[in-house]
Coordinates of C-alpha atoms and ligand atoms in Angstrom, one line a residue:
M1 CA 30.1 21.1 3.6
N2 CA 27.4 20.8 1.0
V3 CA 23.9 20.7 2.3
I4 CA 22.0 17.7 0.9
S5 CA 18.7 19.2 -0.4
N6 CA 15.9 18.9 -2.9
H7 CA 18.0 21.1 -5.1
M8 CA 20.8 18.6 -5.7
P9 CA 20.8 16.8 -9.0
T10 CA 18.9 13.6 -8.9
A11 CA 21.9 11.5 -9.9
E12 CA 23.9 12.8 -7.0
L13 CA 21.1 12.1 -4.5
Q14 CA 20.7 8.6 -6.0
A15 CA 24.5 7.9 -5.7
L16 CA 24.5 8.9 -2.1
D17 CA 21.4 6.9 -1.4
T18 CA 22.7 3.7 -3.0
A19 CA 26.0 4.1 -1.2
H20 CA 24.7 4.6 2.3
H21 CA 21.0 3.7 2.6
M22 CA 19.9 0.1 2.9
H23 CA 16.3 0.0 1.6
P24 CA 13.5 -2.3 2.9
F25 CA 12.0 -4.7 0.4
T26 CA 14.4 -3.6 -2.4
A27 CA 16.9 -5.5 -4.6
G28 CA 20.3 -4.0 -4.2
A29 CA 21.5 -4.8 -7.8
E30 CA 18.4 -3.1 -9.3
L31 CA 18.9 -0.1 -7.0
A32 CA 22.5 0.2 -8.0
K33 CA 21.6 0.1 -11.7
T34 CA 18.7 2.5 -11.8
G35 CA 18.8 4.4 -8.5
A36 CA 15.8 5.2 -6.3
R37 CA 12.9 7.3 -7.3
I38 CA 13.2 10.3 -5.0
I39 CA 10.1 11.9 -3.8
T40 CA 10.5 15.6 -2.8
G41 CA 6.9 16.7 -1.9
A42 CA 3.3 15.8 -1.9
N43 CA -0.1 17.3 -1.7
G44 CA -3.6 15.7 -1.6
V45 CA -3.1 12.5 -3.6
T46 CA -0.2 13.7 -5.7
L47 CA 3.5 13.1 -5.3
T48 CA 6.3 15.2 -6.8
D49 CA 9.6 13.6 -7.6
S50 CA 13.1 15.1 -7.9
E51 CA 12.6 15.4 -11.7
G52 CA 9.4 17.4 -11.2
H53 CA 7.1 14.6 -12.3
Q54 CA 3.6 14.6 -10.8
I55 CA 2.4 11.1 -9.8
L56 CA -1.0 10.1 -8.5
D57 CA -0.3 8.0 -5.5
A58 CA -3.0 5.2 -5.7
M59 CA -1.3 3.4 -2.7
A60 CA -1.5 6.3 -0.1
G61 CA 2.2 5.7 0.5
L62 CA 2.2 2.2 2.1
W63 CA -1.6 2.1 2.6
C64 CA -1.5 4.7 5.2
V65 CA -2.0 8.4 4.1
N66 CA -5.7 8.1 4.6
I67 CA -6.4 11.9 4.8
G68 CA -4.0 12.7 2.0
Y69 CA -0.8 14.7 2.0
G70 CA -0.2 18.3 3.0
R71 CA -2.6 18.7 5.9
H72 CA -0.8 21.4 7.9
E73 CA -3.1 20.9 10.9
L74 CA -1.2 17.7 11.7
A75 CA 2.1 19.6 11.4
D76 CA 0.8 22.2 13.7
A77 CA -0.4 19.6 16.2
A78 CA 3.0 18.0 16.2
A79 CA 4.8 21.4 16.7
R80 CA 2.5 22.4 19.5
Q81 CA 3.0 19.1 21.3
M82 CA 6.8 19.2 20.8
K83 CA 7.0 22.6 22.4
E84 CA 4.7 21.6 25.4
L85 CA 5.9 18.1 26.1
P86 CA 8.1 16.5 23.4
Y87 CA 8.5 13.2 25.3
Y88 CA 7.5 11.4 28.4
N89 CA 7.0 7.8 28.9
T90 CA 4.0 5.8 30.0
F91 CA 5.9 3.2 32.1
F92 CA 5.7 2.9 35.9
Q93 CA 2.3 4.4 36.4
T94 CA 2.8 7.7 34.5
S95 CA 0.7 9.2 31.8
H96 CA 0.2 12.4 29.8
V97 CA -2.7 14.2 28.2
P98 CA -2.3 13.2 24.5
V99 CA -2.2 9.5 25.3
I100 CA -5.2 9.8 27.6
A101 CA -7.2 11.7 25.0
L102 CA -6.3 9.3 22.2
S103 CA -7.1 6.2 24.2
A104 CA -10.6 7.6 25.1
K105 CA -11.2 8.5 21.4
L106 CA -10.1 5.0 20.2
A107 CA -12.4 3.3 22.7
E108 CA -15.2 5.4 21.4
L109 CA -14.5 4.5 17.7
A110 CA -13.7 0.8 18.3
P111 CA -16.5 -1.8 18.1
N112 CA -17.9 -3.7 21.1
D113 CA -15.9 -3.7 24.3
L114 CA -12.5 -3.0 22.7
N115 CA -12.0 -0.3 25.3
H116 CA -8.3 -0.5 26.1
V117 CA -5.2 0.4 24.1
F118 CA -1.6 -0.8 24.4
Y119 CA 0.6 1.4 22.3
A120 CA 3.5 0.6 20.0
G121 CA 5.5 2.4 17.4
S122 CA 4.2 0.4 14.4
G123 CA 2.0 -2.4 13.3
S124 CA 4.8 -4.9 13.6
E125 CA 5.4 -4.0 17.2
A126 CA 1.7 -4.2 17.9
N127 CA 1.6 -7.8 16.7
D128 CA 4.7 -8.6 18.8
T129 CA 2.6 -7.2 21.7
N130 CA -0.3 -9.4 20.6
I131 CA 1.7 -12.6 20.8
R132 CA 2.6 -11.7 24.4
L133 CA -0.9 -10.6 25.3
V134 CA -2.4 -13.9 24.1
R135 CA 0.2 -16.1 25.8
H136 CA 0.2 -14.1 29.1
Y137 CA -3.7 -14.1 29.1
W138 CA -3.9 -17.8 28.9
A139 CA -1.1 -18.4 31.4
I140 CA -3.0 -16.2 33.9
K141 CA -6.1 -18.3 33.2
G142 CA -4.1 -21.4 34.2
Q143 CA -3.6 -22.6 30.6
P144 CA 0.0 -21.8 29.8
N145 CA 0.0 -24.5 27.1
K146 CA -2.8 -22.7 25.2
N147 CA 0.0 -20.8 23.4
I148 CA -0.3 -21.7 19.7
I149 CA -1.4 -18.9 17.4
I150 CA -2.9 -19.9 14.1
S151 CA -2.3 -17.6 11.1
R152 CA -2.5 -17.9 7.4
K153 CA -0.2 -18.4 4.4
N154 CA 0.3 -15.2 2.4
A155 CA -0.7 -13.1 5.5
Y156 CA 1.3 -9.9 6.3
H157 CA 1.7 -9.0 10.0
G158 CA 4.9 -7.0 9.9
S159 CA 8.6 -7.4 9.7
T160 CA 9.9 -7.8 13.3
L161 CA 10.7 -11.4 14.4
G162 CA 7.2 -11.6 15.9
G163 CA 5.3 -10.0 13.0
G164 CA 7.4 -11.9 10.5
S165 CA 6.8 -15.2 12.2
L166 CA 3.0 -14.6 12.3
G167 CA 3.1 -13.6 8.6
G168 CA 3.0 -16.2 5.8
M169 CA 4.4 -14.5 2.7
S170 CA 6.7 -16.8 0.8
G171 CA 9.1 -14.1 -0.1
M172 CA 9.8 -13.4 3.6
Q173 CA 10.2 -17.0 4.8
N174 CA 13.8 -18.3 5.0
Q175 CA 15.1 -14.8 5.6
G176 CA 15.4 -15.2 9.3
V177 CA 11.7 -16.0 10.0
P178 CA 9.7 -17.7 11.2
V179 CA 11.5 -18.0 14.5
I180 CA 8.8 -17.9 17.1
P181 CA 7.7 -21.4 18.0
G182 CA 4.0 -22.3 18.2
I183 CA 2.7 -20.5 15.2
H184 CA 0.7 -22.6 12.7
H185 CA -0.3 -21.5 9.2
I186 CA -3.5 -22.5 7.4
D187 CA -4.4 -21.7 3.7
Q188 CA -5.7 -18.3 2.6
P189 CA -9.2 -17.6 1.1
D190 CA -7.9 -16.6 -2.3
W191 CA -10.5 -18.0 -4.6
W192 CA -9.0 -16.6 -7.9
S193 CA -5.7 -18.5 -7.4
E194 CA -6.7 -21.5 -5.3
G195 CA -10.4 -22.0 -5.7
G196 CA -10.3 -24.6 -8.5
D197 CA -13.7 -25.7 -9.6
K198 CA -15.5 -24.6 -6.4
T199 CA -17.9 -21.7 -6.2
P200 CA -16.4 -18.8 -4.2
E201 CA -19.0 -19.5 -1.4
E202 CA -18.0 -23.2 -1.2
F203 CA -14.4 -22.3 -1.2
G204 CA -14.8 -19.7 1.5
L205 CA -16.4 -22.3 3.8
E206 CA -13.8 -24.9 3.1
R207 CA -10.9 -22.5 3.9
A208 CA -12.6 -21.3 7.1
R209 CA -13.1 -24.9 8.2
Q210 CA -9.3 -25.4 7.9
L211 CA -9.2 -23.4 11.1
E212 CA -11.5 -25.9 12.8
A213 CA -9.5 -28.8 11.5
A214 CA -6.3 -27.3 12.8
I215 CA -7.8 -26.6 16.2
L216 CA -9.1 -30.2 16.5
E217 CA -5.7 -31.5 15.3
L218 CA -3.6 -29.4 17.7
G219 CA -6.2 -29.4 20.5
A220 CA -8.4 -26.6 21.6
D221 CA -6.4 -26.6 24.9
R222 CA -3.3 -25.8 22.9
V223 CA -4.6 -23.1 20.6
G224 CA -4.8 -19.6 22.1
A225 CA -5.7 -17.4 19.1
F226 CA -6.3 -17.0 15.4
I227 CA -4.9 -13.9 13.7
A228 CA -6.0 -12.5 10.3
E229 CA -6.4 -9.4 8.3
P230 CA -10.1 -8.8 7.5
V231 CA -9.0 -8.2 3.9
Q232 CA -5.4 -9.3 3.2
G233 CA -3.5 -6.2 2.0
A234 CA 0.1 -6.9 1.1
G235 CA -0.9 -10.4 0.0
G236 CA -2.7 -8.8 -2.9
V237 CA -6.0 -7.3 -1.6
I238 CA -7.5 -10.7 -1.2
I239 CA -11.2 -10.1 -0.4
P240 CA -12.6 -13.3 1.1
P241 CA -15.8 -15.0 -0.2
S242 CA -18.9 -13.9 1.8
T243 CA -19.1 -17.2 3.6
Y244 CA -15.6 -17.0 5.1
W245 CA -15.8 -14.6 8.1
P246 CA -19.1 -15.7 9.6
E247 CA -17.7 -19.3 9.7
I248 CA -14.4 -18.1 11.2
Q249 CA -16.4 -16.3 13.9
R250 CA -18.5 -19.4 14.6
I251 CA -15.3 -21.5 15.0
C252 CA -13.6 -19.1 17.3
D253 CA -16.7 -18.9 19.5
E254 CA -17.3 -22.6 19.7
H255 CA -13.7 -23.5 20.5
G256 CA -12.9 -20.7 22.9
I257 CA -10.1 -19.2 20.7
L258 CA -9.2 -15.5 20.9
L259 CA -9.7 -13.7 17.6
I260 CA -7.1 -11.1 16.6
A261 CA -8.0 -8.8 13.7
D262 CA -5.0 -7.2 12.1
E263 CA -6.6 -3.9 11.2
V264 CA -3.3 -2.2 10.3
I265 CA -4.6 -1.5 6.8
C266 CA -8.4 -2.1 7.1
G267 CA -8.7 0.2 10.1
F268 CA -9.5 3.9 9.9
G269 CA -11.9 4.0 7.0
R270 CA -10.2 1.9 4.4
T271 CA -13.2 -0.3 3.9
G272 CA -15.8 2.6 4.2
H273 CA -16.2 1.7 7.8
W274 CA -14.1 2.6 10.8
F275 CA -12.7 -0.9 11.0
G276 CA -12.7 -4.0 8.7
T277 CA -14.4 -5.9 11.5
D278 CA -17.3 -3.4 11.3
Y279 CA -17.6 -4.2 7.6
Y280 CA -17.7 -7.9 8.2
G281 CA -19.6 -7.8 11.4
I282 CA -17.1 -9.9 13.3
R283 CA -16.2 -9.6 17.0
P284 CA -12.4 -9.7 17.7
H285 CA -10.9 -9.7 21.1
I286 CA -7.8 -7.8 20.0
M287 CA -7.1 -5.6 17.0
A288 CA -3.7 -4.4 15.7
I289 CA -3.8 -0.8 14.5
A290 CA -1.2 1.5 12.9
K291 CA -0.9 3.1 9.4
G292 CA -4.2 5.1 9.0
L293 CA -4.3 5.9 12.8
S294 CA -2.0 8.9 12.1
S295 CA -2.4 8.8 8.3
G296 CA 1.3 8.0 8.3
Y297 CA 2.2 11.5 9.6
A298 CA 3.8 10.0 12.7
P299 CA 4.9 6.5 13.5
I300 CA 2.3 5.0 15.9
G301 CA 0.6 1.7 16.3
G302 CA -1.1 -0.3 19.0
S303 CA -3.4 -3.1 20.2
L304 CA -7.0 -2.4 20.9
V305 CA -8.0 -4.9 23.6
C306 CA -11.4 -6.1 24.9
D307 CA -12.4 -5.8 28.6
D308 CA -11.9 -9.4 29.5
V309 CA -8.3 -9.6 28.2
A310 CA -7.3 -6.2 29.5
E311 CA -8.8 -6.7 32.9
T312 CA -7.4 -10.2 33.3
I313 CA -3.9 -8.9 32.5
A314 CA -4.3 -5.8 34.7
Q315 CA -5.3 -7.9 37.7
A316 CA -2.3 -10.2 37.5
G317 CA 0.4 -7.7 38.4
D318 CA 3.0 -6.1 36.1
F319 CA 2.7 -6.8 32.4
N320 CA 6.4 -6.7 31.7
H321 CA 6.3 -5.4 28.2
G322 CA 6.5 -1.9 26.6
Y323 CA 8.4 0.3 24.2
T324 CA 10.2 3.5 25.0
Y325 CA 7.8 5.2 22.5
S326 CA 4.6 3.5 23.7
G327 CA 2.1 6.3 23.6
H328 CA 4.6 8.9 22.4
P329 CA 3.0 12.3 23.0
V330 CA 3.8 13.8 19.6
A331 CA 2.5 10.8 17.7
C332 CA -0.6 10.7 19.9
A333 CA -1.3 14.4 19.2
V334 CA -0.9 13.8 15.5
A335 CA -3.2 10.8 15.6
L336 CA -5.8 12.7 17.5
E337 CA -5.8 15.6 15.0
N338 CA -6.0 13.0 12.2
L339 CA -9.1 11.4 13.8
R340 CA -10.6 14.8 14.4
I341 CA -10.3 15.7 10.7
M342 CA -11.6 12.3 9.6
Q343 CA -14.7 12.7 11.8
E344 CA -15.4 16.4 11.1
E345 CA -15.0 16.0 7.3
K346 CA -17.0 12.8 7.3
I347 CA -14.2 11.1 5.4
V348 CA -15.4 7.5 6.2
E349 CA -19.0 8.3 5.3
N350 CA -17.9 9.8 2.0
V351 CA -16.0 6.6 1.1
A352 CA -19.0 4.5 2.0
Q353 CA -21.7 6.6 0.3
D354 CA -20.1 8.6 -2.5
T355 CA -16.5 8.1 -3.7
G356 CA -16.3 4.4 -2.8
P357 CA -19.3 3.4 -4.9
Y358 CA -18.0 5.6 -7.7
L359 CA -14.5 4.0 -7.6
K360 CA -16.1 0.5 -7.4
A361 CA -18.1 0.9 -10.6
K362 CA -15.0 2.2 -12.5
W363 CA -12.7 -0.4 -11.0
E364 CA -15.1 -3.3 -11.8
S365 CA -15.4 -2.0 -15.4
L366 CA -11.7 -2.9 -15.8
T367 CA -12.7 -6.5 -16.3
A368 CA -13.6 -5.5 -19.9
H369 CA -9.9 -5.2 -20.6
P370 CA -8.3 -8.3 -22.2
L371 CA -5.7 -8.6 -19.5
V372 CA -8.0 -8.4 -16.5
G373 CA -9.7 -11.4 -15.0
E374 CA -11.4 -10.4 -11.8
A375 CA -11.6 -6.9 -10.3
K376 CA -12.4 -6.8 -6.6
I377 CA -12.8 -3.8 -4.3
V378 CA -14.0 -2.9 -0.8
G379 CA -14.2 0.7 0.1
M380 CA -10.8 2.1 -1.0
M381 CA -8.8 -1.1 -1.4
G382 CA -9.0 -3.0 -4.6
S383 CA -7.2 -5.4 -6.8
I384 CA -7.3 -6.8 -10.3
A385 CA -6.0 -10.2 -11.4
L386 CA -4.0 -10.2 -14.7
T387 CA -4.4 -13.3 -16.8
P388 CA -3.9 -14.5 -20.3
H389 CA -7.2 -16.5 -20.2
K390 CA -10.1 -15.3 -18.0
E391 CA -12.3 -18.4 -18.0
S392 CA -9.7 -20.8 -16.8
R393 CA -8.1 -18.1 -14.5
A394 CA -4.8 -19.1 -16.1
K395 CA -1.3 -17.9 -15.1
F396 CA 1.1 -16.5 -17.7
A397 CA 3.8 -18.4 -19.4
A398 CA 6.4 -16.5 -17.3
D399 CA 7.6 -16.4 -13.7
A400 CA 4.8 -15.2 -11.4
G401 CA 5.1 -11.4 -11.1
T402 CA 6.8 -10.8 -14.4
V403 CA 3.7 -9.3 -16.0
G404 CA 2.7 -7.5 -12.8
L405 CA 6.1 -5.9 -12.6
A406 CA 5.8 -4.8 -16.3
C407 CA 2.5 -3.3 -15.5
R408 CA 3.7 -1.4 -12.4
T409 CA 6.6 0.0 -14.5
R410 CA 4.2 1.3 -17.1
C411 CA 2.0 2.8 -14.4
F412 CA 5.0 4.7 -12.9
A413 CA 5.9 6.0 -16.4
N414 CA 2.3 7.1 -16.8
G415 CA 2.2 9.0 -13.5
L416 CA 0.4 6.4 -11.3
V417 CA 1.6 4.5 -8.3
M418 CA -0.1 1.1 -8.4
R419 CA 1.6 -1.8 -6.7
H420 CA 1.9 -5.4 -8.0
V421 CA 1.7 -8.5 -5.9
G422 CA 2.7 -11.3 -8.2
D423 CA 0.4 -10.7 -11.2
R424 CA -2.3 -8.9 -9.2
M425 CA -2.3 -5.1 -9.3
V426 CA -3.5 -3.4 -6.2
I427 CA -4.7 0.1 -5.1
S428 CA -5.3 1.7 -1.8
P429 CA -5.5 5.5 -2.5
P430 CA -5.9 8.3 0.1
L431 CA -9.6 8.2 1.2
V432 CA -9.9 11.8 0.2
I433 CA -9.4 11.1 -3.5
T434 CA -12.0 13.0 -5.6
K435 CA -14.2 11.7 -8.4
A436 CA -12.1 13.6 -11.0
E437 CA -8.9 12.1 -9.5
I438 CA -10.6 8.6 -9.7
D439 CA -11.2 9.3 -13.4
T440 CA -7.5 10.1 -13.8
L441 CA -6.5 6.9 -11.9
I442 CA -8.7 4.7 -14.1
E443 CA -7.5 6.5 -17.3
R444 CA -3.8 5.9 -16.4
A445 CA -4.5 2.4 -15.3
L446 CA -6.1 1.6 -18.7
L447 CA -3.3 3.2 -20.6
S448 CA -0.8 1.2 -18.6
L449 CA -2.8 -2.1 -19.1
D450 CA -2.8 -1.4 -22.9
E451 CA 0.9 -0.8 -23.0
T452 CA 1.6 -3.9 -20.9
L453 CA -0.6 -6.0 -23.2
E454 CA 1.3 -4.8 -26.2
Q455 CA 4.7 -5.4 -24.5
I456 CA 3.9 -9.0 -23.4
K457 CA 2.5 -9.9 -26.8
A458 CA 5.7 -8.7 -28.4
E459 CA 7.7 -10.8 -25.8
G460 CA 5.5 -13.9 -26.4
L461 CA 4.2 -13.9 -22.8
Y462 CA 0.5 -13.4 -23.6
K463 CA -0.3 -17.1 -23.3
A464 CA -1.2 -19.5 -20.5
G465 CA 1.8 -21.2 -18.8
Ligands
PLP501 C1 1.9 -2.8 7.3 C2 1.3 -3.9 8.1 C3 1.8 -4.3 9.3 C4 3.1 -3.8 9.8 O1 3.0 -2.5 10.2 P1 4.4 -1.7 10.3 O2 3.9 -0.3 10.8 O3 5.0 -1.6 8.9 O4 5.3 -2.4 11.2 C5 1.1 -5.3 10.0 N1 0.0 -5.8 9.6 C6 -0.6 -5.4 8.4 C7 -1.9 -6.0 8.0 C8 0.1 -4.5 7.6 O5 -0.4 -4.1 6.5

């Protein structure tokens, strides 16, 4: 039998892949036509594909490889743990050293009194847990009807039935979600697309006050929680106006609503702070974490929970919830090693003080390009809005995403992974990206923007639609 390896011709690997592998978020017809891009290795911020191309990964995989690729310390930590104790569970009053150590470390890093961790295998599972935490908490408090969770349109909270129901991305709706009753969506604070004639500050307040209006309409005795990403990631790196989060915090406080921060992307240094809530100075009761927790080297997620919610639940008997891999020892050992490296190498501080400001200046200079309307960035997550007319923030005379996809294709061809969300281009590079690599990122982005502009002019798309 042939061994399937990196050494097989790309076309053969692609044929097997197309025949047997169902890809997430991928169109089957496109896959069958062109095959998948096959990644065979990676180091630092650079991927290698099966054709030998070197590609700068400005997305850190899926927003997760915060310490960069190729850190053998994490492989060693996994191997050591697998030899010592590859698996044991945390159900029925049992525990093990890696889960104890990681929990103590997370309590130390997390803001305020978020001192308790419930583990999951992913961000989606963490948000499923969060739905149950909120509803169980209010039921214990004698308010079983305080079970509605308010979320936002164009939010991403994962792909399970719970995460998908919380989420609000139009492309996911009507494919089996939403299915969880009692989830209510308000509008997002995306000033570029939806702000009309208002200033960003006016618009931020208006969108935050939709939360208050929804609570008043549904009844504060019915609304258990509000969930949001500090900065929407998959929705297009939507950085809210400065007025938004303080008003959300006021509303949650005044109406006695739990605040859930989905930190799956923003957590672990992405914003130049340990958590997005540190950046915004908000005080969540629960945070969803995953991705950067292990820099993607092992699947692990969880909920960081405040004293009140954790203690209320602990005192009420069994919490009948858990995953076979909750607190998996190998994943915990890898996450601990990742956090050790982040702290010892001052990776978060470097983003805040050195490479983050450097990237910000370069990123914002992209607005000089004729295709680029706004350029927004916090720490190491940024986006640019492509537009045929900056002053009116116009959309193109083409289906939304046509120009974004064209730009992404040019980026790939130029050795750069930059994702498109509609006609926004987004980046979220490994936090260890150097200044020289930032220069390369910007050069390749500019080249790709030039080529995109030429292409859409030739196709007659460089006009407002
Ligand atoms: C990726 C993501 C999730 C889902 O995490 P998975 O590990 O893919 O299940 C949830 N919330 C946010 C904000 C995310 O970006």
